[in-house]
PDB file of C-alpha atoms in Angstrom:
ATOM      1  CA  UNK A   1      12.533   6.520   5.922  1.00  0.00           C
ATOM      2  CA  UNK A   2      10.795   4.814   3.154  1.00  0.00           C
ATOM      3  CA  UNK A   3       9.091   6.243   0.239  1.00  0.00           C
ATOM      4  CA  UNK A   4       6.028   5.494  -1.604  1.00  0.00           C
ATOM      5  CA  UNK A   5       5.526   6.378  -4.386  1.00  0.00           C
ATOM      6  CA  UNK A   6       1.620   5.647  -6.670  1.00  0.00           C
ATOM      7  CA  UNK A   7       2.000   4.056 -10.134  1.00  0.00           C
ATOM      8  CA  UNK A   8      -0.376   4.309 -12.385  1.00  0.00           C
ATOM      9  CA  UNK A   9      -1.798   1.677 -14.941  1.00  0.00           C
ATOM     10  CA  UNK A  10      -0.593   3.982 -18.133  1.00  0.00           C
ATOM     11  CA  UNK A  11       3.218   4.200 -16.385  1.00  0.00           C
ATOM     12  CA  UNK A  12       3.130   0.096 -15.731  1.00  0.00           C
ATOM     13  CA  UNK A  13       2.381  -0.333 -19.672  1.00  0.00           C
ATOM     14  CA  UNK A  14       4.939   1.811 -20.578  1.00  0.00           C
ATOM     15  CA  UNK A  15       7.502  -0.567 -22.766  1.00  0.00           C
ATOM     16  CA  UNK A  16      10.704   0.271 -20.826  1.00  0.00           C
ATOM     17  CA  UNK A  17       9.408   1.026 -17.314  1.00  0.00           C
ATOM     18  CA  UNK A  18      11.534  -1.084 -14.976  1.00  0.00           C
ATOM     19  CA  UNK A  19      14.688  -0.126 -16.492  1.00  0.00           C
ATOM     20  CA  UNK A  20      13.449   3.844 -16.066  1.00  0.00           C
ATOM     21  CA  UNK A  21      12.663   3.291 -12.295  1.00  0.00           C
ATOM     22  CA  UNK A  22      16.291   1.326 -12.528  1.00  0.00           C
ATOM     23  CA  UNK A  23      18.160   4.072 -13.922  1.00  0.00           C
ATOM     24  CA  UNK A  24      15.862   6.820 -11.998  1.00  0.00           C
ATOM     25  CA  UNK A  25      16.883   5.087  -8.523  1.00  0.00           C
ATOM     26  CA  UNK A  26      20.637   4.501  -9.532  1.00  0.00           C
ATOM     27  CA  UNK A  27      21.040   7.978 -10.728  1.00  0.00           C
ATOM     28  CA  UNK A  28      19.491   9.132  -7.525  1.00  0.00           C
ATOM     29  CA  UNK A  29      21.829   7.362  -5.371  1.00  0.00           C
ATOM     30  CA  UNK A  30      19.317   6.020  -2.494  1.00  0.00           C
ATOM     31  CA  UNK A  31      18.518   2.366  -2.067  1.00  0.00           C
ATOM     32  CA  UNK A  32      16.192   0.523  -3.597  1.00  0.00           C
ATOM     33  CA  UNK A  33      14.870  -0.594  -0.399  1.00  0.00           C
ATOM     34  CA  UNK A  34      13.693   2.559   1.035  1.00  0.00           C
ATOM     35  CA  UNK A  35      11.521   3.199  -1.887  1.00  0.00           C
ATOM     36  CA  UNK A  36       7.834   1.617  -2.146  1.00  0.00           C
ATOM     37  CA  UNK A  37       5.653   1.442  -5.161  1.00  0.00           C
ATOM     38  CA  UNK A  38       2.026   1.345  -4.922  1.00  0.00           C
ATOM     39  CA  UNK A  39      -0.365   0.060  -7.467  1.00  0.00           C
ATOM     40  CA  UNK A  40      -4.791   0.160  -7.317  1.00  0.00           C
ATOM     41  CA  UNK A  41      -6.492  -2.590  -8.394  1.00  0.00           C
ATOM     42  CA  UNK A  42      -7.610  -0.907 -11.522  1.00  0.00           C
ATOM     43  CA  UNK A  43      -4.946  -2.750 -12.731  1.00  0.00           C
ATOM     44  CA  UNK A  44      -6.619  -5.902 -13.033  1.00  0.00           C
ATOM     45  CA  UNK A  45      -8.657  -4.577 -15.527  1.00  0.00           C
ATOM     46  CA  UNK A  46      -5.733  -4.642 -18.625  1.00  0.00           C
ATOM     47  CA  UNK A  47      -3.267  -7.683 -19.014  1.00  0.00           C
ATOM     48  CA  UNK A  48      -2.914  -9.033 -15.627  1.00  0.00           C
ATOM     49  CA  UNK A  49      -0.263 -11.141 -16.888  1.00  0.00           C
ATOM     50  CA  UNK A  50       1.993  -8.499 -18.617  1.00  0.00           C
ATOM     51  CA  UNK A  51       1.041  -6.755 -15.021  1.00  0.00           C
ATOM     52  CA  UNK A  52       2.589  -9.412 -12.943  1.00  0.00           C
ATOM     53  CA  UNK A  53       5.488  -9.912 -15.154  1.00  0.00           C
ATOM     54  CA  UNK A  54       6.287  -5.967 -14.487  1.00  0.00           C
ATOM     55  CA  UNK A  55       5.954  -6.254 -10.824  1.00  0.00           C
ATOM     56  CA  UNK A  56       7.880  -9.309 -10.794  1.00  0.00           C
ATOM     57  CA  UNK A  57      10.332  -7.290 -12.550  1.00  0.00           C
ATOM     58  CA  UNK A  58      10.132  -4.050 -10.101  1.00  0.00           C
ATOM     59  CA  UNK A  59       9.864  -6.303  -6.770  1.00  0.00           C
ATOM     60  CA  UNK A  60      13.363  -8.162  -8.124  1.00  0.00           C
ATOM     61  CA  UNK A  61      15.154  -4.714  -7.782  1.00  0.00           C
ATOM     62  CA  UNK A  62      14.631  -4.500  -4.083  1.00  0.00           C
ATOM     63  CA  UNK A  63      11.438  -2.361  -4.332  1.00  0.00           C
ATOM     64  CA  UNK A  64       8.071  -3.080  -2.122  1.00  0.00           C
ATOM     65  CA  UNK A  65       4.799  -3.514  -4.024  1.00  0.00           C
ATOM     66  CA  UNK A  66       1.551  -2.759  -2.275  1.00  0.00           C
ATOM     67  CA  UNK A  67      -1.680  -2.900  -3.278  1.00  0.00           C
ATOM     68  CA  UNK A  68      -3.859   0.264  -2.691  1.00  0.00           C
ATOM     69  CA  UNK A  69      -7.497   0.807  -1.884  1.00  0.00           C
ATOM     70  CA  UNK A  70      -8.081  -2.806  -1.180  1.00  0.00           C
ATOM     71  CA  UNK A  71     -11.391  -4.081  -1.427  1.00  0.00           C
ATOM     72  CA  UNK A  72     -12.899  -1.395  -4.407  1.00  0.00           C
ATOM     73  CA  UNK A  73     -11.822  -2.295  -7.284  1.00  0.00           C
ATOM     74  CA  UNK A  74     -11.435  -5.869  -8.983  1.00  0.00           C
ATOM     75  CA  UNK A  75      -8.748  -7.867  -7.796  1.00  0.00           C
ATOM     76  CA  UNK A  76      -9.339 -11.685  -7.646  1.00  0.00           C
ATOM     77  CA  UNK A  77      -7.908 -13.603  -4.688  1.00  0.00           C
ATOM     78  CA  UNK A  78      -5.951 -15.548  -7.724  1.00  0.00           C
ATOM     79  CA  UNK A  79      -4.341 -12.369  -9.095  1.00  0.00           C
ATOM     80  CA  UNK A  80      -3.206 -11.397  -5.196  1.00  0.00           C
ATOM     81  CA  UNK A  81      -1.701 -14.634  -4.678  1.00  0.00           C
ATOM     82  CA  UNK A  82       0.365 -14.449  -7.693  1.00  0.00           C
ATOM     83  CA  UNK A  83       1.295 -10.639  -7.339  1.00  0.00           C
ATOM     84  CA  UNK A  84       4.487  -9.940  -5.833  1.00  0.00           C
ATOM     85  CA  UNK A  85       2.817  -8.000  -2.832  1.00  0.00           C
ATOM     86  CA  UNK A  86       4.694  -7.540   0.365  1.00  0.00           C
ATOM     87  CA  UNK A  87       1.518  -4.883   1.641  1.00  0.00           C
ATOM     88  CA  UNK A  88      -2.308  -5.056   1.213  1.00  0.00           C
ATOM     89  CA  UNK A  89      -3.469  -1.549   1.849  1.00  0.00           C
ATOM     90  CA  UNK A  90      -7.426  -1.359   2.857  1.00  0.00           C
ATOM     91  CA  UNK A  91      -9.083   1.342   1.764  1.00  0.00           C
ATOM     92  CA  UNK A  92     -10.669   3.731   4.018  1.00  0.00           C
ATOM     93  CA  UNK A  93     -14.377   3.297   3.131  1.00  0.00           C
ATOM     94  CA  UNK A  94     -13.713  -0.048   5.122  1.00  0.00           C
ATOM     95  CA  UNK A  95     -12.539   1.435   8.025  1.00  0.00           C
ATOM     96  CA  UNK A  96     -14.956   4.466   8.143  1.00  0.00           C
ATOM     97  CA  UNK A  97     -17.698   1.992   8.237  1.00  0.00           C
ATOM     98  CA  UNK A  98     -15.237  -0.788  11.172  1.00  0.00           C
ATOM     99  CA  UNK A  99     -17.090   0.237  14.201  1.00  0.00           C
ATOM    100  CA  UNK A 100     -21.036   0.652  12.416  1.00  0.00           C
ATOM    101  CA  UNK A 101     -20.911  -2.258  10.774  1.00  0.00           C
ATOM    102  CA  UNK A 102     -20.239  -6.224  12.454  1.00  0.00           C
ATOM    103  CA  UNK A 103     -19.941  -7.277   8.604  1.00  0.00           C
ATOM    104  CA  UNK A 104     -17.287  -4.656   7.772  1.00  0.00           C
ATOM    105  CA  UNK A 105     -15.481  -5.862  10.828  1.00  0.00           C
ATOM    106  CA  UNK A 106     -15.372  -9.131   9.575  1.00  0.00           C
ATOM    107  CA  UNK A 107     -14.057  -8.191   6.091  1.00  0.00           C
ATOM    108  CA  UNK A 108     -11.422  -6.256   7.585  1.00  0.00           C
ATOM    109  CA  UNK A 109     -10.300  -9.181  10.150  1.00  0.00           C
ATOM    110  CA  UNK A 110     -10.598 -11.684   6.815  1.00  0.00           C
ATOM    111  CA  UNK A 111      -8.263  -9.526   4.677  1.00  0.00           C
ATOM    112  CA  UNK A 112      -5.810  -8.801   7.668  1.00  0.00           C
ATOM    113  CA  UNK A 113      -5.853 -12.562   8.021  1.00  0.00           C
ATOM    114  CA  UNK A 114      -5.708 -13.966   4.443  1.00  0.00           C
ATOM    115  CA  UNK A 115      -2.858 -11.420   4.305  1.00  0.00           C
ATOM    116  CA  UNK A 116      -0.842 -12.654   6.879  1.00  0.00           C
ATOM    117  CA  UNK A 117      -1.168 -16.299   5.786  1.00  0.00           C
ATOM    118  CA  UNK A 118       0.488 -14.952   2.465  1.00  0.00           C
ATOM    119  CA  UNK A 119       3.546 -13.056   4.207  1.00  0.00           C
ATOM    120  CA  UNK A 120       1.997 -10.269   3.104  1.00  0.00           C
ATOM    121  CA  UNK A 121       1.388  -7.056   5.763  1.00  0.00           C
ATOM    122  CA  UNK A 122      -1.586  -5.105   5.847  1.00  0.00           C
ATOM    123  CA  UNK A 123      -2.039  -1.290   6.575  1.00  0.00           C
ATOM    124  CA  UNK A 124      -4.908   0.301   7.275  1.00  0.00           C
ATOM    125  CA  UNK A 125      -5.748   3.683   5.507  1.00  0.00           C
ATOM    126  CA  UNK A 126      -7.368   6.838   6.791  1.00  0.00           C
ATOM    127  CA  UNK A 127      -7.496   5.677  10.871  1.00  0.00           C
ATOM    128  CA  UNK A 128      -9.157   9.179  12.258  1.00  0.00           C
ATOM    129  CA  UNK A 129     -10.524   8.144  15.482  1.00  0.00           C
ATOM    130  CA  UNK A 130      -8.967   6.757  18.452  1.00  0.00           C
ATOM    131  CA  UNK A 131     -11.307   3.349  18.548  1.00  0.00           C
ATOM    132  CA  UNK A 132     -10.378   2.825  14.938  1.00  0.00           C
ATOM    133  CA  UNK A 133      -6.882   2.929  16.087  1.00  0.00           C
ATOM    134  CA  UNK A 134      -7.296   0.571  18.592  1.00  0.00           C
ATOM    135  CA  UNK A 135      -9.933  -1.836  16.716  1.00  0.00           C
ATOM    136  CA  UNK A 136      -7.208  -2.264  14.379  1.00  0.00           C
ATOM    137  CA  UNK A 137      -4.325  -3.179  16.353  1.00  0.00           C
ATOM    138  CA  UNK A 138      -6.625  -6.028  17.808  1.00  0.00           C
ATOM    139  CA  UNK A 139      -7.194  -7.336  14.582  1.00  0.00           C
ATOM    140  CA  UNK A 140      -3.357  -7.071  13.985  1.00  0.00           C
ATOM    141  CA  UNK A 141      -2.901  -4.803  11.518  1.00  0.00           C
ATOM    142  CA  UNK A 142       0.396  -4.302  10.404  1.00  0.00           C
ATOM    143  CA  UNK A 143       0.656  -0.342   9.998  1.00  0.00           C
ATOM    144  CA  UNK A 144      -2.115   2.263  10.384  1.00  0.00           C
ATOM    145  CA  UNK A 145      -2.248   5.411   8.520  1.00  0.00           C
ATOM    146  CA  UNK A 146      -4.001   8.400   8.762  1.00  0.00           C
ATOM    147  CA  UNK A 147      -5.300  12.048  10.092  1.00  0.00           C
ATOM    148  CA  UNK A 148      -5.232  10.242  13.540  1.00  0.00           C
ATOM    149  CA  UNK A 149      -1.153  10.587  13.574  1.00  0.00           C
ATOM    150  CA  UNK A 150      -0.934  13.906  11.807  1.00  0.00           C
ATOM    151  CA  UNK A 151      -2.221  15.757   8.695  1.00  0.00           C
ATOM    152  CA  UNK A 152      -0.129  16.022   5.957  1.00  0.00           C
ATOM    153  CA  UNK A 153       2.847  18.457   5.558  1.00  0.00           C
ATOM    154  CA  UNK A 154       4.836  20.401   3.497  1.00  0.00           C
ATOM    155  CA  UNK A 155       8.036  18.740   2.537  1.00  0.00           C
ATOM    156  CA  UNK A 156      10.370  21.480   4.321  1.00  0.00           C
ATOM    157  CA  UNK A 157       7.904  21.091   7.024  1.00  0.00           C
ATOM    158  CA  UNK A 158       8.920  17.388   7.202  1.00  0.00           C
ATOM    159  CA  UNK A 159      12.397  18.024   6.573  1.00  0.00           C
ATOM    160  CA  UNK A 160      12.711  20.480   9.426  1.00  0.00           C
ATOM    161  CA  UNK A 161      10.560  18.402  11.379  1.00  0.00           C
ATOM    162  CA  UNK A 162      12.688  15.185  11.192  1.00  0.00           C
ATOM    163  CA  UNK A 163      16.185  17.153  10.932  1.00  0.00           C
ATOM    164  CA  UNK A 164      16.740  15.829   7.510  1.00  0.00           C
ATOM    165  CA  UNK A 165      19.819  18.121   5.246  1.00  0.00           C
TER     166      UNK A 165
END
């Protein structure tokens, strides 16, 4: 399994942050690959530089970046190309509105296929309905999320679930 885990714009300014996750992980014991990071696009809004310098950082350690909530906040097709993003998330006012509106649909295909130009995958958040499931997988998104597959759980829930110790 991989984990995600949200960071937030105060934790990426924090002056010693990829050598906490470092020493977090390594104390830990897992790999870094099986753990994700996901970041909003609020974080345009400070130094986008010092920003991209820190993922850099992160992404060098093994970790995935992904961008969350695509498409609300204020990321600049510029700042996506030079992040080190291996998953565009869209948000799930987009795909609420996939099958009411033809211009949503187009947005959607568009980012799902600027994406993929950029070796970058796309996943698709809050799928609830069966035709969203399937509109999506026609317009090749990568991974779908959402109350379609299941409803969140307690961890021991999970754990029992999966047969995880």
């Amino acid at each position: 399994f991989k984990m995600n885990v949200n960071l937030s714009v105060g934790q990426l300014t924090e002056p010693n942050i990829v050598d906490m996750i470092n020493d977090t992980i390594t104390e830990i014991g897992i790999p870094f690959s099986n753990i994700g990071f996901e970041v909003t696009e609020s974080l345009a809004i400070n130094d986008m530089n010092r920003m991209k310098e820190v993922l850099h950082s992160i992404s060098s350690l093994g970790i995935d970046i992904s961008l969350d909530d695509f498409g609300t906040g204020y990321s600049s097709l510029i700042n996506i190309k030079e992040m080190p993003l291996s998953t565009i998330k869209i948000d799930k006012s987009f795909i609420d509105d996939l099958m009411l509106n033809s211009n949503t649909e187009i947005f959607v295909k568009m980012i799902i296929e600027l994406a993929h130009a950029l070796n970058i995958r796309v996943c698709a958040e809050g799928v609830e309905e069966e035709y969203q499931y399937n509109r999506l997988l026609e317009l090749n998104a990568d991974i779908i999320q959402g109350y379609y597959f299941g409803k969140p759980i307690p961890a021991d829930e999970f754990e029992k679930k999966f047969e995880m110790q």
